[in-house]
Amino acid sequence: MAHEISIVNGVAEAAYAIKPAWHGHGAVLSDAMSADEAYNAAHLTWGVEKSDILYADPSVEGMELRTHPTKCLTTRSDTGDVLGEVSRKYKVIQNKTQFDFFSGLFDEHEVVFESAFALKGGQYVCLLARIPGHVLTLGDNDTSEPYLMSLNSHNGLLTHRIYPTGVRAVCWNTVTLAMQLAGMYIGVRHFGNIDESMKMARHAVQTTLGYWDNYCDTAKRLADITVDHEQARKYIEHVFPGSADETSVTSHLTNTRSRILDMWQSERQRLSGIESTAWSLLQAVTEYVDHEARSKGSDDGDRRMSMVYNAYVGSGSTRKAKAVKLANTMFIEPNHKEVVTV
């Protein structure tokens, strides 16, 4: 459950826009970051070099050293720390190049960054960029933005990948969640003509925003469907089921269901335009799983980490995926009207 944020000489290599990460590490800026701001605030200005692997030749007396013919090491330019073992044909994609990928990606719209951070001592670098011009607005005040998550490795274990996602990636756990939930990614291998591969990847990103558009369509459909108290109760019982015949329902389960109903009618879910809708009901379930579900641990810190893990990777993540599927089955499908033109 560790955050795996890279900390070098006591400095966390991470930066976030407006809202701190749950683990408390990294710089927090007052607004979304430009590429230069994120690059510097996250302390990602170091480079990666390839170094020979030397070994003693056992067939020769003395200490004659030979260079490995097919393998080499990737090392940090600032600390000299080894990041991985790679092929000699391996092409390094530098941190600056990873940022440059987003330059001019959306024509007149400048890409800004929600987060930027290194993981596992610099073996991985993650950038989370907002997609300009694709804000989802439901009601008067409920807005959300899509992201492009750029994940690069310097250890030879991962291609440079671009994921469309709605997850605010701030650590190893949330990066893993974004990867698990993504329906696709665009990859650039660390071999061959990197510049040409990056150019092709940029074109692919520009033509795959349908992923976010599908999400927006589902959200808008749910926000257009009014739900009464009885429908909400049945939905919550399906998301948090007891026994098959509901004869054995624990007091905790009863309290959980009651609490979600209360949250559905809270001020946060009664914004103009989404009040008493299937969307606000789904958000109440998400809010409960993320912030109020029971968690294990010997102290507040352990319980907090357990809650974060469950919400993004563990049982809570599974519960939220189930809630989305049930919302589609119980609310969208029965209200779907197919128009046939003859």
Short mmCIF file of C-alpha atoms in Angstrom, two decimals:
data_model
loop_
_atom_site.label_atom_id
_atom_site.label_comp_id
_atom_site.label_asym_id
_atom_site.label_seq_id
_atom_site.Cartn_x
_atom_site.Cartn_y
_atom_site.Cartn_z
CA MET A 1 0.00 0.00 0.00
CA ALA A 2 3.05 2.32 -0.01
CA HIS A 3 2.80 5.45 -2.13
CA GLU A 4 6.24 4.75 -3.69
CA ILE A 5 6.89 8.48 -4.29
CA SER A 6 10.59 9.01 -5.02
CA ILE A 7 12.32 10.89 -2.19
CA VAL A 8 15.94 11.96 -2.84
CA ASN A 9 17.99 13.71 -0.15
CA GLY A 10 14.81 14.34 1.79
CA VAL A 11 13.00 15.97 -1.15
CA ALA A 12 9.89 14.38 -2.64
CA GLU A 13 9.93 14.34 -6.44
CA ALA A 14 6.28 15.24 -6.82
CA ALA A 15 4.03 18.24 -7.48
CA TYR A 16 0.25 18.61 -7.40
CA ALA A 17 -2.25 21.26 -8.45
CA ILE A 18 -4.37 22.86 -5.71
CA LYS A 19 -5.16 19.71 -3.72
CA PRO A 20 -2.46 17.79 -1.78
CA ALA A 21 -2.08 14.04 -2.31
CA TRP A 22 -3.35 11.73 0.43
CA HIS A 23 0.22 10.77 1.43
CA GLY A 24 1.23 14.38 2.13
CA HIS A 25 4.44 14.37 0.04
CA GLY A 26 5.33 16.80 -2.73
CA ALA A 27 4.82 20.45 -3.59
CA VAL A 28 1.29 21.84 -3.91
CA LEU A 29 0.77 24.73 -6.34
CA SER A 30 -2.14 27.16 -6.24
CA ASP A 31 -3.38 26.34 -9.75
CA ALA A 32 -2.99 23.86 -12.58
CA MET A 33 0.66 23.72 -13.63
CA SER A 34 2.30 24.56 -16.92
CA ALA A 35 4.85 22.06 -18.23
CA ASP A 36 7.78 24.13 -16.94
CA GLU A 37 6.15 24.60 -13.53
CA ALA A 38 5.45 20.90 -13.13
CA TYR A 39 8.90 19.88 -14.42
CA ASN A 40 10.66 22.08 -11.88
CA ALA A 41 8.28 21.82 -8.92
CA ALA A 42 8.39 18.01 -9.09
CA HIS A 43 12.21 18.03 -9.26
CA LEU A 44 12.23 16.00 -12.48
CA THR A 45 15.10 17.93 -14.06
CA TRP A 46 17.55 15.03 -13.79
CA GLY A 47 18.48 12.95 -16.83
CA VAL A 48 18.97 9.24 -17.47
CA GLU A 49 22.16 7.76 -18.90
CA LYS A 50 23.20 4.32 -20.11
CA SER A 51 26.25 2.81 -18.41
CA ASP A 52 28.29 -0.25 -19.35
CA ILE A 53 28.10 -3.41 -17.27
CA LEU A 54 31.63 -4.60 -16.47
CA TYR A 55 32.48 -8.08 -15.23
CA ALA A 56 35.62 -10.06 -14.44
CA ASP A 57 36.61 -12.52 -17.18
CA PRO A 58 37.03 -15.88 -15.37
CA SER A 59 39.11 -17.29 -18.24
CA VAL A 60 41.89 -14.74 -17.69
CA GLU A 61 44.16 -14.61 -14.66
CA GLY A 62 44.07 -11.40 -12.67
CA MET A 63 41.32 -8.78 -12.76
CA GLU A 64 40.70 -8.21 -16.43
CA LEU A 65 37.30 -6.58 -16.91
CA ARG A 66 35.07 -7.06 -19.89
CA THR A 67 32.01 -5.14 -21.07
CA HIS A 68 28.71 -6.99 -21.32
CA PRO A 69 28.01 -7.28 -25.07
CA THR A 70 24.19 -6.99 -24.99
CA LYS A 71 23.18 -5.41 -21.68
CA CYS A 72 23.76 -2.08 -19.93
CA LEU A 73 22.43 -0.12 -16.95
CA THR A 74 20.23 2.97 -16.85
CA THR A 75 21.40 5.41 -14.18
CA ARG A 76 20.31 8.80 -12.83
CA SER A 77 22.56 11.67 -13.88
CA ASP A 78 22.25 13.45 -10.50
CA THR A 79 22.76 10.60 -8.02
CA GLY A 80 24.28 7.85 -10.14
CA ASP A 81 21.67 5.42 -8.78
CA VAL A 82 20.89 2.43 -10.96
CA LEU A 83 17.34 2.41 -12.32
CA GLY A 84 17.37 -0.80 -14.35
CA GLU A 85 19.11 -3.23 -16.68
CA VAL A 86 18.27 -2.83 -20.36
CA SER A 87 19.35 -3.88 -23.83
CA ARG A 88 22.13 -1.88 -25.46
CA LYS A 89 19.57 -1.04 -28.18
CA TYR A 90 17.31 0.56 -25.57
CA LYS A 91 16.47 4.23 -26.22
CA VAL A 92 16.01 6.48 -23.18
CA ILE A 93 12.94 8.72 -23.18
CA GLN A 94 14.03 11.60 -20.95
CA ASN A 95 11.71 13.32 -18.48
CA LYS A 96 11.84 16.52 -20.55
CA THR A 97 10.82 14.57 -23.66
CA GLN A 98 7.89 13.14 -21.73
CA PHE A 99 6.69 16.68 -21.00
CA ASP A 100 7.39 17.84 -24.57
CA PHE A 101 4.95 15.20 -25.84
CA PHE A 102 2.09 17.46 -24.70
CA SER A 103 3.39 20.66 -26.31
CA GLY A 104 0.91 21.79 -28.98
CA LEU A 105 -1.06 18.55 -28.63
CA PHE A 106 -4.40 20.36 -28.77
CA ASP A 107 -3.56 23.24 -31.12
CA GLU A 108 -4.47 26.54 -29.50
CA HIS A 109 -5.22 25.00 -26.10
CA GLU A 110 -2.25 24.75 -23.75
CA VAL A 111 -2.13 21.51 -21.80
CA VAL A 112 -1.84 22.02 -18.04
CA PHE A 113 -0.88 19.44 -15.45
CA GLU A 114 -2.73 18.13 -12.42
CA SER A 115 0.22 16.14 -11.08
CA ALA A 116 3.78 15.13 -11.89
CA PHE A 117 5.88 12.69 -9.86
CA ALA A 118 8.62 10.07 -9.90
CA LEU A 119 8.13 6.62 -8.40
CA LYS A 120 10.44 3.99 -6.94
CA GLY A 121 13.54 6.16 -6.92
CA GLY A 122 12.95 7.40 -10.47
CA GLN A 123 12.29 4.06 -12.15
CA TYR A 124 8.93 5.44 -13.25
CA VAL A 125 7.74 8.97 -13.99
CA CYS A 126 4.04 9.85 -14.18
CA LEU A 127 2.43 13.02 -15.58
CA LEU A 128 -1.28 13.74 -15.34
CA ALA A 129 -2.48 16.30 -17.88
CA ARG A 130 -5.92 17.83 -18.16
CA ILE A 131 -7.62 17.52 -21.56
CA PRO A 132 -8.64 21.07 -22.54
CA GLY A 133 -12.07 21.73 -23.96
CA HIS A 134 -13.63 18.50 -22.67
CA VAL A 135 -15.17 19.47 -19.33
CA LEU A 136 -18.23 17.50 -18.21
CA THR A 137 -20.86 19.75 -16.59
CA LEU A 138 -23.91 18.29 -14.87
CA GLY A 139 -26.41 20.67 -13.36
CA ASP A 140 -25.17 24.09 -12.32
CA ASN A 141 -22.03 23.26 -10.34
CA ASP A 142 -21.04 19.60 -10.80
CA THR A 143 -18.09 19.55 -13.20
CA SER A 144 -15.33 17.05 -13.89
CA GLU A 145 -12.40 16.96 -16.28
CA PRO A 146 -10.75 14.10 -18.17
CA TYR A 147 -7.03 13.43 -17.93
CA LEU A 148 -4.26 11.94 -20.01
CA MET A 149 -1.89 9.96 -17.82
CA SER A 150 1.63 9.65 -19.23
CA LEU A 151 3.61 6.83 -17.60
CA ASN A 152 7.23 6.25 -18.58
CA SER A 153 9.76 3.80 -17.17
CA HIS A 154 13.54 4.06 -16.99
CA ASN A 155 14.06 0.43 -15.93
CA GLY A 156 13.16 -1.34 -19.17
CA LEU A 157 10.00 -2.93 -17.77
CA LEU A 158 7.37 -0.70 -19.40
CA THR A 159 6.78 1.12 -22.65
CA HIS A 160 6.00 4.82 -22.48
CA ARG A 161 2.20 4.75 -22.18
CA ILE A 162 -0.60 7.30 -22.50
CA TYR A 163 -3.87 6.42 -20.77
CA PRO A 164 -7.15 8.37 -21.00
CA THR A 165 -8.54 8.32 -17.46
CA GLY A 166 -10.81 9.98 -14.94
CA VAL A 167 -8.58 8.96 -12.02
CA ARG A 168 -6.52 11.67 -10.29
CA ALA A 169 -3.21 9.83 -10.17
CA VAL A 170 -1.04 10.93 -7.22
CA CYS A 171 0.90 7.76 -6.22
CA TRP A 172 1.68 4.18 -7.22
CA ASN A 173 -1.74 2.93 -6.07
CA THR A 174 -3.72 5.45 -8.09
CA VAL A 175 -1.49 4.93 -11.14
CA THR A 176 -2.27 1.21 -10.87
CA LEU A 177 -5.99 1.96 -10.61
CA ALA A 178 -5.91 4.18 -13.71
CA MET A 179 -4.15 1.42 -15.62
CA GLN A 180 -6.70 -1.18 -14.46
CA LEU A 181 -9.73 0.94 -15.34
CA ALA A 182 -8.50 2.20 -18.70
CA GLY A 183 -10.08 0.54 -21.69
CA MET A 184 -7.00 1.25 -23.80
CA TYR A 185 -3.61 2.92 -23.90
CA ILE A 186 -1.20 4.21 -26.54
CA GLY A 187 2.34 2.91 -26.20
CA VAL A 188 5.77 4.00 -27.43
CA ARG A 189 8.52 1.34 -27.29
CA HIS A 190 12.03 2.31 -26.19
CA PHE A 191 13.51 1.12 -29.47
CA GLY A 192 13.88 2.37 -33.03
CA ASN A 193 12.95 5.90 -34.10
CA ILE A 194 11.58 7.47 -30.91
CA ASP A 195 10.74 10.79 -32.56
CA GLU A 196 8.62 9.11 -35.22
CA SER A 197 6.93 6.86 -32.66
CA MET A 198 6.09 9.89 -30.49
CA LYS A 199 4.61 11.67 -33.51
CA MET A 200 2.37 8.67 -34.24
CA ALA A 201 1.34 8.47 -30.59
CA ARG A 202 0.39 12.16 -30.56
CA HIS A 203 -1.86 11.61 -33.58
CA ALA A 204 -3.46 8.57 -31.91
CA VAL A 205 -4.19 10.55 -28.73
CA GLN A 206 -5.87 13.30 -30.74
CA THR A 207 -8.24 10.79 -32.34
CA THR A 208 -9.19 8.72 -29.27
CA LEU A 209 -11.13 11.19 -27.14
CA GLY A 210 -14.23 9.09 -27.79
CA TYR A 211 -13.34 7.26 -24.54
CA TRP A 212 -14.14 10.38 -22.52
CA ASP A 213 -17.15 11.20 -24.68
CA ASN A 214 -18.68 7.79 -23.85
CA TYR A 215 -18.18 8.45 -20.13
CA CYS A 216 -19.83 11.86 -20.49
CA ASP A 217 -22.77 10.32 -22.31
CA THR A 218 -23.34 7.82 -19.47
CA ALA A 219 -23.07 10.52 -16.81
CA LYS A 220 -25.52 12.81 -18.62
CA ARG A 221 -28.00 9.96 -19.06
CA LEU A 222 -27.88 9.20 -15.32
CA ALA A 223 -28.28 12.90 -14.48
CA ASP A 224 -31.43 13.04 -16.62
CA ILE A 225 -33.12 10.16 -14.75
CA THR A 226 -35.11 11.07 -11.63
CA VAL A 227 -35.05 8.43 -8.89
CA ASP A 228 -37.58 8.13 -6.07
CA HIS A 229 -36.85 6.91 -2.54
CA GLU A 230 -37.99 3.34 -3.20
CA GLN A 231 -35.86 3.01 -6.35
CA ALA A 232 -32.87 4.40 -4.46
CA ARG A 233 -33.39 1.93 -1.62
CA LYS A 234 -33.53 -1.05 -4.00
CA TYR A 235 -30.42 0.15 -5.86
CA ILE A 236 -28.41 0.47 -2.62
CA GLU A 237 -29.56 -2.99 -1.52
CA HIS A 238 -28.22 -4.42 -4.78
CA VAL A 239 -24.89 -2.63 -4.39
CA PHE A 240 -24.65 -3.69 -0.73
CA PRO A 241 -26.52 -7.02 -0.66
CA GLY A 242 -27.27 -9.24 2.33
CA SER A 243 -28.32 -12.86 2.01
CA ALA A 244 -30.31 -13.95 -1.03
CA ASP A 245 -33.65 -13.60 0.80
CA GLU A 246 -32.57 -10.61 2.93
CA THR A 247 -33.31 -12.59 6.11
CA SER A 248 -29.85 -12.10 7.59
CA VAL A 249 -28.97 -8.40 7.46
CA THR A 250 -26.43 -7.23 10.01
CA SER A 251 -26.79 -3.98 11.87
CA HIS A 252 -23.67 -2.69 10.09
CA LEU A 253 -25.21 -3.39 6.68
CA THR A 254 -28.45 -1.70 7.74
CA ASN A 255 -26.50 1.35 8.94
CA THR A 256 -24.47 1.43 5.71
CA ARG A 257 -27.57 1.46 3.54
CA SER A 258 -29.22 4.10 5.69
CA ARG A 259 -26.11 6.27 5.64
CA ILE A 260 -25.90 6.22 1.83
CA LEU A 261 -29.57 7.22 1.57
CA ASP A 262 -28.82 10.14 3.90
CA MET A 263 -25.76 11.12 1.81
CA TRP A 264 -27.90 11.00 -1.34
CA GLN A 265 -30.14 13.65 0.20
CA SER A 266 -27.23 15.70 1.58
CA GLU A 267 -26.36 19.17 0.35
CA ARG A 268 -23.46 17.83 -1.74
CA GLN A 269 -25.82 15.65 -3.81
CA ARG A 270 -28.65 18.17 -4.03
CA LEU A 271 -26.99 20.58 -6.42
CA SER A 272 -29.32 22.17 -8.93
CA GLY A 273 -29.71 19.93 -11.95
CA ILE A 274 -28.61 16.64 -10.33
CA GLU A 275 -30.85 16.50 -7.25
CA SER A 276 -32.67 13.15 -6.77
CA THR A 277 -31.13 11.66 -9.91
CA ALA A 278 -29.42 8.37 -10.66
CA TRP A 279 -26.14 10.29 -11.04
CA SER A 280 -26.29 11.81 -7.54
CA LEU A 281 -27.20 8.37 -6.15
CA LEU A 282 -24.12 6.84 -7.78
CA GLN A 283 -21.99 9.68 -6.39
CA ALA A 284 -23.37 9.04 -2.88
CA VAL A 285 -22.22 5.42 -3.11
CA THR A 286 -18.79 6.56 -4.33
CA GLU A 287 -18.50 9.12 -1.53
CA TYR A 288 -19.33 6.50 1.10
CA VAL A 289 -16.83 3.94 -0.27
CA ASP A 290 -14.05 6.52 -0.58
CA HIS A 291 -14.49 8.29 2.75
CA GLU A 292 -16.63 6.38 5.23
CA ALA A 293 -16.34 2.64 4.64
CA ARG A 294 -14.81 0.61 7.47
CA SER A 295 -11.05 0.20 7.33
CA LYS A 296 -8.53 -1.82 9.31
CA GLY A 297 -5.43 -0.61 11.12
CA SER A 298 -3.80 -0.20 14.50
CA ASP A 299 -3.92 3.61 14.38
CA ASP A 300 -5.43 6.48 12.38
CA GLY A 301 -2.56 6.47 9.88
CA ASP A 302 -2.91 2.77 9.12
CA ARG A 303 -6.69 3.05 8.84
CA ARG A 304 -6.35 5.98 6.47
CA MET A 305 -3.95 4.08 4.20
CA SER A 306 -6.23 1.03 4.32
CA MET A 307 -9.22 3.17 3.28
CA VAL A 308 -7.29 4.67 0.36
CA TYR A 309 -6.13 1.24 -0.79
CA ASN A 310 -9.63 -0.24 -0.64
CA ALA A 311 -11.16 2.75 -2.42
CA TYR A 312 -8.73 2.73 -5.34
CA VAL A 313 -7.41 -0.81 -5.66
CA GLY A 314 -9.11 -3.22 -3.24
CA SER A 315 -12.68 -4.17 -2.41
CA GLY A 316 -13.93 -0.59 -2.58
CA SER A 317 -12.80 -0.28 -6.18
CA THR A 318 -14.72 -3.47 -7.01
CA ARG A 319 -17.78 -2.11 -5.22
CA LYS A 320 -17.69 1.12 -7.23
CA ALA A 321 -17.37 -0.75 -10.51
CA LYS A 322 -20.41 -2.82 -9.48
CA ALA A 323 -22.32 0.37 -8.65
CA VAL A 324 -21.67 1.79 -12.14
CA LYS A 325 -22.79 -1.44 -13.82
CA LEU A 326 -25.97 -1.61 -11.72
CA ALA A 327 -26.77 2.04 -12.42
CA ASN A 328 -26.64 1.27 -16.12
CA THR A 329 -28.76 -1.88 -15.72
CA MET A 330 -31.38 -0.46 -13.36
CA PHE A 331 -31.74 3.09 -14.67
CA ILE A 332 -30.31 3.66 -18.16
CA GLU A 333 -31.41 0.47 -19.92
CA PRO A 334 -35.08 0.62 -18.78
CA ASN A 335 -35.24 4.26 -19.93
CA HIS A 336 -33.47 3.72 -23.24
CA LYS A 337 -35.72 4.39 -26.21
CA GLU A 338 -34.57 3.23 -29.61
CA VAL A 339 -35.73 5.35 -32.53
CA VAL A 340 -36.29 3.45 -35.76
CA THR A 341 -36.69 5.38 -39.00
CA VAL A 342 -38.67 3.65 -41.77
#
